[in-house]
Amino acid sequence: QVQLVESGGGLVQAGSSLRLSCAASGRTFTGWFRQTPGKEREFVAAITDTGGNTYYTDSVKGRFTISRDNAKNTVWLQMNSLQAEDTAVYYCAAGQVGDYFSPASYKYWGQGTQVTVSS
């Protein structure tokens, strides 16, 4: 059983930055996803359990950075140059088996944190 708790969301202006945190109860491959009303949950970024490899969806490459500190059991998502299109509830997920970009591959989910970017 892996417990995940996200934090760090908020309301910011376009061009601003936010850093989301995911506190996890174990060291595991971790993904970030986001979801807006009426749309499917979409992959944002993922990181291996050691932090040696990271993966991003094209729309956030060069703006978002995923990282982790296993001593602190924390995974971060640093989001820079935020755009209105980044507005969503952001979730971290763990327990991945299968394609890392598919929500269905993850067994454990946090409660989500709202990110709102005003233009």
Short mmCIF file of N, CA, C and O in Angstrom, two decimals:
data_model
loop_
_atom_site.label_atom_id
_atom_site.label_comp_id
_atom_site.label_asym_id
_atom_site.label_seq_id
_atom_site.Cartn_x
_atom_site.Cartn_y
_atom_site.Cartn_z
N GLN A 1 0.84 -1.19 0.00
CA GLN A 1 0.00 0.00 0.00
C GLN A 1 0.88 1.24 0.00
O GLN A 1 1.79 1.37 0.82
N VAL A 2 0.62 2.15 -0.95
CA VAL A 2 1.36 3.40 -1.06
C VAL A 2 0.37 4.54 -0.86
O VAL A 2 -0.67 4.59 -1.51
N GLN A 3 0.70 5.43 0.03
CA GLN A 3 -0.14 6.60 0.26
C GLN A 3 0.53 7.82 -0.35
O GLN A 3 1.74 8.02 -0.19
N LEU A 4 -0.27 8.64 -1.03
CA LEU A 4 0.24 9.80 -1.73
C LEU A 4 -0.54 11.04 -1.30
O LEU A 4 -1.78 11.00 -1.26
N VAL A 5 0.17 12.13 -1.04
CA VAL A 5 -0.48 13.38 -0.65
C VAL A 5 0.15 14.50 -1.45
O VAL A 5 1.36 14.78 -1.31
N GLU A 6 -0.66 15.16 -2.30
CA GLU A 6 -0.17 16.29 -3.09
C GLU A 6 -0.38 17.60 -2.35
O GLU A 6 -1.30 17.73 -1.54
N SER A 7 0.45 18.57 -2.67
CA SER A 7 0.29 19.92 -2.16
C SER A 7 0.99 20.88 -3.11
O SER A 7 1.74 20.46 -3.99
N GLY A 8 0.70 22.17 -2.93
CA GLY A 8 1.41 23.19 -3.70
C GLY A 8 0.60 23.86 -4.78
O GLY A 8 1.09 24.77 -5.45
N GLY A 9 -0.63 23.42 -5.00
CA GLY A 9 -1.44 24.07 -6.02
C GLY A 9 -1.86 25.46 -5.60
O GLY A 9 -1.65 25.88 -4.47
N GLY A 10 -2.46 26.17 -6.54
CA GLY A 10 -2.92 27.51 -6.23
C GLY A 10 -3.35 28.27 -7.46
O GLY A 10 -3.44 27.70 -8.56
N LEU A 11 -3.62 29.54 -7.27
CA LEU A 11 -4.04 30.44 -8.35
C LEU A 11 -2.87 31.37 -8.67
O LEU A 11 -2.38 32.08 -7.77
N VAL A 12 -2.44 31.34 -9.92
CA VAL A 12 -1.31 32.18 -10.34
C VAL A 12 -1.63 32.82 -11.69
O VAL A 12 -2.54 32.38 -12.39
N GLN A 13 -0.84 33.81 -12.03
CA GLN A 13 -0.99 34.45 -13.34
C GLN A 13 -0.16 33.72 -14.38
O GLN A 13 0.84 33.06 -14.05
N ALA A 14 -0.56 33.86 -15.62
CA ALA A 14 0.20 33.27 -16.72
C ALA A 14 1.64 33.76 -16.68
O ALA A 14 1.89 34.95 -16.40
N GLY A 15 2.57 32.85 -16.92
CA GLY A 15 3.99 33.18 -16.88
C GLY A 15 4.63 32.91 -15.54
O GLY A 15 5.86 32.94 -15.43
N SER A 16 3.82 32.62 -14.54
CA SER A 16 4.33 32.36 -13.20
C SER A 16 4.78 30.91 -13.04
O SER A 16 4.66 30.10 -13.98
N SER A 17 5.25 30.61 -11.85
CA SER A 17 5.73 29.27 -11.53
C SER A 17 5.03 28.73 -10.28
O SER A 17 4.59 29.52 -9.41
N LEU A 18 4.94 27.43 -10.21
CA LEU A 18 4.46 26.72 -9.03
C LEU A 18 5.27 25.45 -8.88
O LEU A 18 5.73 24.89 -9.89
N ARG A 19 5.40 24.99 -7.65
CA ARG A 19 6.03 23.70 -7.42
C ARG A 19 5.07 22.82 -6.65
O ARG A 19 4.69 23.15 -5.53
N LEU A 20 4.69 21.72 -7.27
CA LEU A 20 3.83 20.75 -6.61
C LEU A 20 4.68 19.70 -5.92
O LEU A 20 5.74 19.32 -6.40
N SER A 21 4.17 19.24 -4.78
CA SER A 21 4.86 18.19 -4.03
C SER A 21 3.96 16.97 -3.90
O SER A 21 2.74 17.10 -3.78
N CYS A 22 4.58 15.81 -3.91
CA CYS A 22 3.86 14.56 -3.70
C CYS A 22 4.62 13.80 -2.63
O CYS A 22 5.74 13.32 -2.88
N ALA A 23 4.03 13.73 -1.45
CA ALA A 23 4.64 12.98 -0.36
C ALA A 23 4.17 11.54 -0.46
O ALA A 23 2.96 11.27 -0.49
N ALA A 24 5.13 10.63 -0.55
CA ALA A 24 4.80 9.23 -0.75
C ALA A 24 5.29 8.39 0.43
O ALA A 24 6.27 8.75 1.08
N SER A 25 4.62 7.28 0.65
CA SER A 25 4.99 6.40 1.75
C SER A 25 6.03 5.38 1.35
O SER A 25 6.46 4.58 2.17
N GLY A 26 6.44 5.41 0.07
CA GLY A 26 7.46 4.48 -0.37
C GLY A 26 8.16 4.97 -1.61
O GLY A 26 7.69 5.90 -2.26
N ARG A 27 9.28 4.34 -1.94
CA ARG A 27 10.04 4.75 -3.12
C ARG A 27 9.56 3.90 -4.30
O ARG A 27 9.71 2.69 -4.30
N THR A 28 8.99 4.58 -5.29
CA THR A 28 8.42 3.87 -6.42
C THR A 28 8.34 4.78 -7.63
O THR A 28 8.39 6.01 -7.50
N PHE A 29 8.24 4.17 -8.80
CA PHE A 29 8.01 4.93 -10.02
C PHE A 29 6.79 5.81 -9.79
O PHE A 29 5.74 5.33 -9.35
N THR A 30 6.89 7.10 -10.11
CA THR A 30 5.83 8.05 -9.79
C THR A 30 5.49 8.89 -11.01
O THR A 30 6.38 9.36 -11.73
N GLY A 31 4.22 9.09 -11.22
CA GLY A 31 3.75 9.91 -12.33
C GLY A 31 2.91 11.08 -11.84
O GLY A 31 2.33 11.03 -10.76
N TRP A 32 2.89 12.13 -12.65
CA TRP A 32 1.98 13.26 -12.45
C TRP A 32 0.99 13.27 -13.61
O TRP A 32 1.40 13.15 -14.78
N PHE A 33 -0.26 13.44 -13.28
CA PHE A 33 -1.32 13.55 -14.27
C PHE A 33 -2.13 14.79 -13.96
O PHE A 33 -2.04 15.34 -12.86
N ARG A 34 -2.94 15.21 -14.92
CA ARG A 34 -3.85 16.33 -14.68
C ARG A 34 -5.17 16.07 -15.37
O ARG A 34 -5.25 15.32 -16.34
N GLN A 35 -6.18 16.73 -14.83
CA GLN A 35 -7.53 16.52 -15.36
C GLN A 35 -8.35 17.80 -15.24
O GLN A 35 -8.30 18.48 -14.21
N THR A 36 -9.09 18.10 -16.31
CA THR A 36 -10.03 19.21 -16.31
C THR A 36 -11.43 18.62 -16.46
O THR A 36 -11.60 17.51 -16.96
N PRO A 37 -12.45 19.37 -16.03
CA PRO A 37 -13.82 18.85 -16.08
C PRO A 37 -14.21 18.40 -17.49
O PRO A 37 -13.99 19.11 -18.47
N GLY A 38 -14.77 17.21 -17.57
CA GLY A 38 -15.25 16.70 -18.83
C GLY A 38 -14.19 16.06 -19.70
O GLY A 38 -14.51 15.58 -20.80
N LYS A 39 -12.96 16.06 -19.23
CA LYS A 39 -11.88 15.48 -20.03
C LYS A 39 -11.24 14.32 -19.27
O LYS A 39 -11.33 14.22 -18.06
N GLU A 40 -10.58 13.47 -20.04
CA GLU A 40 -9.87 12.35 -19.43
C GLU A 40 -8.61 12.84 -18.72
O GLU A 40 -8.03 13.87 -19.08
N ARG A 41 -8.21 12.06 -17.73
CA ARG A 41 -6.98 12.37 -17.03
C ARG A 41 -5.81 12.18 -18.00
O ARG A 41 -5.74 11.16 -18.69
N GLU A 42 -4.89 13.16 -18.06
CA GLU A 42 -3.81 13.08 -19.02
C GLU A 42 -2.45 13.06 -18.33
O GLU A 42 -2.25 13.68 -17.28
N PHE A 43 -1.54 12.35 -18.95
CA PHE A 43 -0.18 12.24 -18.45
C PHE A 43 0.56 13.57 -18.56
O PHE A 43 0.44 14.27 -19.57
N VAL A 44 1.33 13.89 -17.52
CA VAL A 44 2.14 15.11 -17.53
C VAL A 44 3.64 14.75 -17.48
O VAL A 44 4.41 15.17 -18.33
N ALA A 45 4.02 13.98 -16.48
CA ALA A 45 5.44 13.65 -16.30
C ALA A 45 5.55 12.42 -15.41
O ALA A 45 4.62 12.08 -14.68
N ALA A 46 6.72 11.77 -15.47
CA ALA A 46 6.95 10.61 -14.62
C ALA A 46 8.44 10.50 -14.32
O ALA A 46 9.28 11.03 -15.08
N ILE A 47 8.75 9.80 -13.24
CA ILE A 47 10.14 9.63 -12.84
C ILE A 47 10.31 8.23 -12.26
O ILE A 47 9.44 7.71 -11.56
N THR A 48 11.45 7.62 -12.57
CA THR A 48 11.72 6.29 -12.05
C THR A 48 12.03 6.34 -10.55
O THR A 48 12.25 7.42 -9.99
N ASP A 49 12.06 5.19 -9.91
CA ASP A 49 12.23 5.15 -8.45
C ASP A 49 13.57 5.71 -8.01
O ASP A 49 13.68 6.26 -6.91
N THR A 50 14.58 5.62 -8.85
CA THR A 50 15.89 6.17 -8.50
C THR A 50 16.04 7.62 -8.93
O THR A 50 16.99 8.29 -8.52
N GLY A 51 15.12 8.09 -9.78
CA GLY A 51 15.25 9.43 -10.34
C GLY A 51 16.16 9.50 -11.54
O GLY A 51 16.40 10.58 -12.08
N GLY A 52 16.63 8.35 -12.00
CA GLY A 52 17.57 8.34 -13.10
C GLY A 52 16.97 8.63 -14.46
O GLY A 52 17.69 9.03 -15.38
N ASN A 53 15.68 8.42 -14.59
CA ASN A 53 15.01 8.69 -15.86
C ASN A 53 13.72 9.45 -15.63
O ASN A 53 13.00 9.19 -14.66
N THR A 54 13.45 10.39 -16.51
CA THR A 54 12.24 11.19 -16.44
C THR A 54 11.56 11.21 -17.80
O THR A 54 12.20 11.02 -18.84
N TYR A 55 10.27 11.44 -17.77
CA TYR A 55 9.46 11.42 -18.98
C TYR A 55 8.46 12.57 -18.91
O TYR A 55 7.93 12.88 -17.83
N TYR A 56 8.19 13.19 -20.08
CA TYR A 56 7.28 14.33 -20.12
C TYR A 56 6.38 14.24 -21.33
O TYR A 56 6.77 13.75 -22.39
N THR A 57 5.18 14.79 -21.18
CA THR A 57 4.35 14.98 -22.35
C THR A 57 4.89 16.20 -23.11
O THR A 57 5.51 17.10 -22.52
N ASP A 58 4.67 16.21 -24.42
CA ASP A 58 5.29 17.24 -25.26
C ASP A 58 4.93 18.66 -24.82
O ASP A 58 5.75 19.57 -24.90
N SER A 59 3.70 18.86 -24.37
CA SER A 59 3.24 20.22 -24.10
C SER A 59 3.93 20.86 -22.89
O SER A 59 3.83 22.08 -22.71
N VAL A 60 4.61 20.08 -22.07
CA VAL A 60 5.26 20.65 -20.88
C VAL A 60 6.78 20.57 -20.96
O VAL A 60 7.47 21.09 -20.07
N LYS A 61 7.31 19.93 -21.98
CA LYS A 61 8.76 19.82 -22.11
C LYS A 61 9.39 21.20 -22.17
O LYS A 61 8.93 22.08 -22.89
N GLY A 62 10.44 21.39 -21.38
CA GLY A 62 11.13 22.67 -21.33
C GLY A 62 10.52 23.63 -20.32
O GLY A 62 11.13 24.66 -20.01
N ARG A 63 9.33 23.34 -19.81
CA ARG A 63 8.68 24.19 -18.82
C ARG A 63 8.54 23.52 -17.46
O ARG A 63 8.66 24.17 -16.42
N PHE A 64 8.27 22.22 -17.46
CA PHE A 64 8.07 21.47 -16.22
C PHE A 64 9.28 20.56 -15.98
O PHE A 64 9.88 20.04 -16.91
N THR A 65 9.58 20.37 -14.70
CA THR A 65 10.65 19.46 -14.32
C THR A 65 10.18 18.59 -13.16
O THR A 65 9.71 19.11 -12.14
N ILE A 66 10.31 17.28 -13.33
CA ILE A 66 9.98 16.35 -12.26
C ILE A 66 11.27 15.90 -11.60
O ILE A 66 12.28 15.67 -12.28
N SER A 67 11.24 15.81 -10.28
CA SER A 67 12.43 15.40 -9.54
C SER A 67 11.98 14.71 -8.25
O SER A 67 10.80 14.74 -7.90
N ARG A 68 12.93 14.11 -7.56
CA ARG A 68 12.57 13.43 -6.31
C ARG A 68 13.74 13.46 -5.34
O ARG A 68 14.91 13.56 -5.73
N ASP A 69 13.39 13.34 -4.07
CA ASP A 69 14.36 13.18 -3.01
C ASP A 69 13.87 11.98 -2.19
O ASP A 69 12.93 12.11 -1.40
N ASN A 70 14.48 10.84 -2.39
CA ASN A 70 14.00 9.63 -1.73
C ASN A 70 14.25 9.66 -0.22
O ASN A 70 13.54 9.00 0.53
N ALA A 71 15.21 10.45 0.23
CA ALA A 71 15.42 10.59 1.66
C ALA A 71 14.23 11.28 2.32
O ALA A 71 13.95 11.07 3.50
N LYS A 72 13.54 12.11 1.54
CA LYS A 72 12.37 12.84 2.03
C LYS A 72 11.06 12.22 1.55
O LYS A 72 9.99 12.74 1.85
N ASN A 73 11.17 11.13 0.79
CA ASN A 73 9.98 10.47 0.24
C ASN A 73 9.08 11.46 -0.49
O ASN A 73 7.85 11.45 -0.33
N THR A 74 9.69 12.32 -1.28
CA THR A 74 8.94 13.38 -1.95
C THR A 74 9.31 13.44 -3.42
O THR A 74 10.50 13.32 -3.78
N VAL A 75 8.29 13.63 -4.24
CA VAL A 75 8.46 13.90 -5.68
C VAL A 75 7.90 15.28 -5.95
O VAL A 75 6.80 15.61 -5.48
N TRP A 76 8.64 16.08 -6.71
CA TRP A 76 8.20 17.44 -7.03
C TRP A 76 7.90 17.58 -8.51
O TRP A 76 8.49 16.88 -9.34
N LEU A 77 7.03 18.50 -8.81
CA LEU A 77 6.80 18.91 -10.18
C LEU A 77 6.96 20.43 -10.22
O LEU A 77 6.08 21.17 -9.74
N GLN A 78 8.09 20.87 -10.72
CA GLN A 78 8.34 22.30 -10.87
C GLN A 78 7.73 22.76 -12.18
O GLN A 78 8.08 22.24 -13.24
N MET A 79 6.82 23.71 -12.09
CA MET A 79 6.11 24.17 -13.28
C MET A 79 6.44 25.64 -13.51
O MET A 79 6.10 26.49 -12.68
N ASN A 80 7.10 25.93 -14.61
CA ASN A 80 7.48 27.29 -14.98
C ASN A 80 6.70 27.74 -16.22
O ASN A 80 6.16 26.91 -16.95
N SER A 81 6.68 29.03 -16.44
CA SER A 81 6.01 29.60 -17.61
C SER A 81 4.60 29.04 -17.76
O SER A 81 4.19 28.60 -18.84
N LEU A 82 3.87 29.06 -16.68
CA LEU A 82 2.53 28.47 -16.69
C LEU A 82 1.61 29.21 -17.66
O LEU A 82 1.69 30.44 -17.81
N GLN A 83 0.75 28.44 -18.28
CA GLN A 83 -0.20 28.97 -19.25
C GLN A 83 -1.62 28.61 -18.79
O GLN A 83 -1.81 27.69 -18.00
N ALA A 84 -2.58 29.33 -19.32
CA ALA A 84 -3.98 29.07 -18.95
C ALA A 84 -4.34 27.60 -19.23
O ALA A 84 -5.13 27.01 -18.50
N GLU A 85 -3.76 27.04 -20.28
CA GLU A 85 -4.06 25.64 -20.64
C GLU A 85 -3.54 24.64 -19.61
O GLU A 85 -3.88 23.46 -19.66
N ASP A 86 -2.70 25.09 -18.68
CA ASP A 86 -2.20 24.20 -17.63
C ASP A 86 -3.17 24.09 -16.46
O ASP A 86 -2.95 23.30 -15.54
N THR A 87 -4.23 24.89 -16.49
CA THR A 87 -5.22 24.84 -15.44
C THR A 87 -5.86 23.46 -15.36
O THR A 87 -6.36 22.95 -16.37
N ALA A 88 -5.82 22.85 -14.18
CA ALA A 88 -6.33 21.49 -14.01
C ALA A 88 -6.16 21.08 -12.55
O ALA A 88 -5.48 21.76 -11.78
N VAL A 89 -6.75 19.96 -12.21
CA VAL A 89 -6.41 19.29 -10.96
C VAL A 89 -5.24 18.34 -11.27
O VAL A 89 -5.31 17.55 -12.20
N TYR A 90 -4.20 18.46 -10.49
CA TYR A 90 -3.01 17.66 -10.70
C TYR A 90 -2.95 16.53 -9.66
O TYR A 90 -3.17 16.77 -8.46
N TYR A 91 -2.66 15.32 -10.16
CA TYR A 91 -2.60 14.14 -9.31
C TYR A 91 -1.23 13.49 -9.43
O TYR A 91 -0.68 13.40 -10.54
N CYS A 92 -0.73 12.98 -8.34
CA CYS A 92 0.42 12.09 -8.45
C CYS A 92 -0.07 10.66 -8.29
O CYS A 92 -1.11 10.41 -7.67
N ALA A 93 0.68 9.75 -8.90
CA ALA A 93 0.26 8.36 -8.95
C ALA A 93 1.46 7.44 -8.83
O ALA A 93 2.57 7.80 -9.23
N ALA A 94 1.22 6.24 -8.28
CA ALA A 94 2.29 5.26 -8.10
C ALA A 94 1.73 3.86 -8.29
O ALA A 94 0.54 3.69 -8.50
N GLY A 95 2.62 2.88 -8.21
CA GLY A 95 2.18 1.51 -8.42
C GLY A 95 1.99 1.18 -9.88
O GLY A 95 1.09 0.44 -10.25
N GLN A 96 2.87 1.73 -10.72
CA GLN A 96 2.72 1.60 -12.16
C GLN A 96 3.11 0.21 -12.65
O GLN A 96 4.16 -0.32 -12.34
N VAL A 97 2.21 -0.35 -13.46
CA VAL A 97 2.49 -1.60 -14.17
C VAL A 97 1.95 -1.40 -15.59
O VAL A 97 0.75 -1.29 -15.79
N GLY A 98 2.83 -1.32 -16.56
CA GLY A 98 2.39 -1.08 -17.93
C GLY A 98 2.89 0.25 -18.43
O GLY A 98 3.88 0.79 -17.94
N ASP A 99 2.19 0.81 -19.40
CA ASP A 99 2.60 2.06 -20.01
C ASP A 99 2.58 3.20 -19.00
O ASP A 99 1.54 3.49 -18.41
N TYR A 100 3.69 3.90 -18.85
CA TYR A 100 3.79 4.93 -17.81
C TYR A 100 2.90 6.13 -18.10
O TYR A 100 2.59 6.91 -17.20
N PHE A 101 2.49 6.30 -19.36
CA PHE A 101 1.69 7.46 -19.73
C PHE A 101 0.19 7.19 -19.63
O PHE A 101 -0.63 8.07 -19.89
N SER A 102 -0.18 5.97 -19.26
CA SER A 102 -1.59 5.61 -19.16
C SER A 102 -2.06 5.63 -17.70
O SER A 102 -1.48 4.94 -16.85
N PRO A 103 -3.12 6.39 -17.39
CA PRO A 103 -3.64 6.39 -16.01
C PRO A 103 -4.01 4.99 -15.52
O PRO A 103 -3.87 4.68 -14.34
N ALA A 104 -4.46 4.15 -16.43
CA ALA A 104 -4.89 2.80 -16.06
C ALA A 104 -3.74 1.95 -15.53
O ALA A 104 -3.98 0.91 -14.90
N SER A 105 -2.52 2.37 -15.77
CA SER A 105 -1.35 1.59 -15.33
C SER A 105 -0.99 1.82 -13.88
O SER A 105 -0.13 1.14 -13.36
N TYR A 106 -1.62 2.80 -13.23
CA TYR A 106 -1.27 3.17 -11.87
C TYR A 106 -2.31 2.68 -10.88
O TYR A 106 -3.51 2.84 -11.09
N LYS A 107 -1.84 2.15 -9.77
CA LYS A 107 -2.74 1.59 -8.76
C LYS A 107 -3.10 2.60 -7.67
O LYS A 107 -4.21 2.57 -7.14
N TYR A 108 -2.18 3.47 -7.33
CA TYR A 108 -2.37 4.38 -6.21
C TYR A 108 -2.41 5.83 -6.69
O TYR A 108 -1.60 6.23 -7.53
N TRP A 109 -3.31 6.61 -6.09
CA TRP A 109 -3.50 7.99 -6.49
C TRP A 109 -3.63 8.88 -5.26
O TRP A 109 -4.18 8.46 -4.24
N GLY A 110 -3.14 10.11 -5.39
CA GLY A 110 -3.39 11.10 -4.38
C GLY A 110 -4.75 11.74 -4.58
O GLY A 110 -5.48 11.41 -5.52
N GLN A 111 -5.07 12.69 -3.71
CA GLN A 111 -6.40 13.32 -3.76
C GLN A 111 -6.47 14.45 -4.77
O GLN A 111 -7.56 14.91 -5.11
N GLY A 112 -5.32 14.90 -5.26
CA GLY A 112 -5.28 15.96 -6.26
C GLY A 112 -5.11 17.34 -5.64
O GLY A 112 -5.49 17.59 -4.50
N THR A 113 -4.51 18.24 -6.42
CA THR A 113 -4.36 19.63 -6.00
C THR A 113 -4.68 20.53 -7.19
O THR A 113 -4.25 20.26 -8.31
N GLN A 114 -5.47 21.56 -6.96
CA GLN A 114 -5.95 22.42 -8.04
C GLN A 114 -4.88 23.44 -8.42
O GLN A 114 -4.32 24.13 -7.55
N VAL A 115 -4.64 23.55 -9.70
CA VAL A 115 -3.79 24.60 -10.26
C VAL A 115 -4.64 25.43 -11.21
O VAL A 115 -5.24 24.89 -12.14
N THR A 116 -4.71 26.72 -10.95
CA THR A 116 -5.47 27.62 -11.80
C THR A 116 -4.55 28.73 -12.28
O THR A 116 -3.92 29.41 -11.47
N VAL A 117 -4.47 28.89 -13.60
CA VAL A 117 -3.62 29.90 -14.20
C VAL A 117 -4.51 30.92 -14.91
O VAL A 117 -5.25 30.56 -15.83
N SER A 118 -4.45 32.14 -14.46
CA SER A 118 -5.26 33.19 -15.06
C SER A 118 -4.47 33.88 -16.17
O SER A 118 -3.27 34.13 -16.03
N SER A 119 -5.17 34.18 -17.25
CA SER A 119 -4.49 34.80 -18.40
C SER A 119 -4.69 36.30 -18.40
O SER A 119 -5.42 36.84 -17.60
#
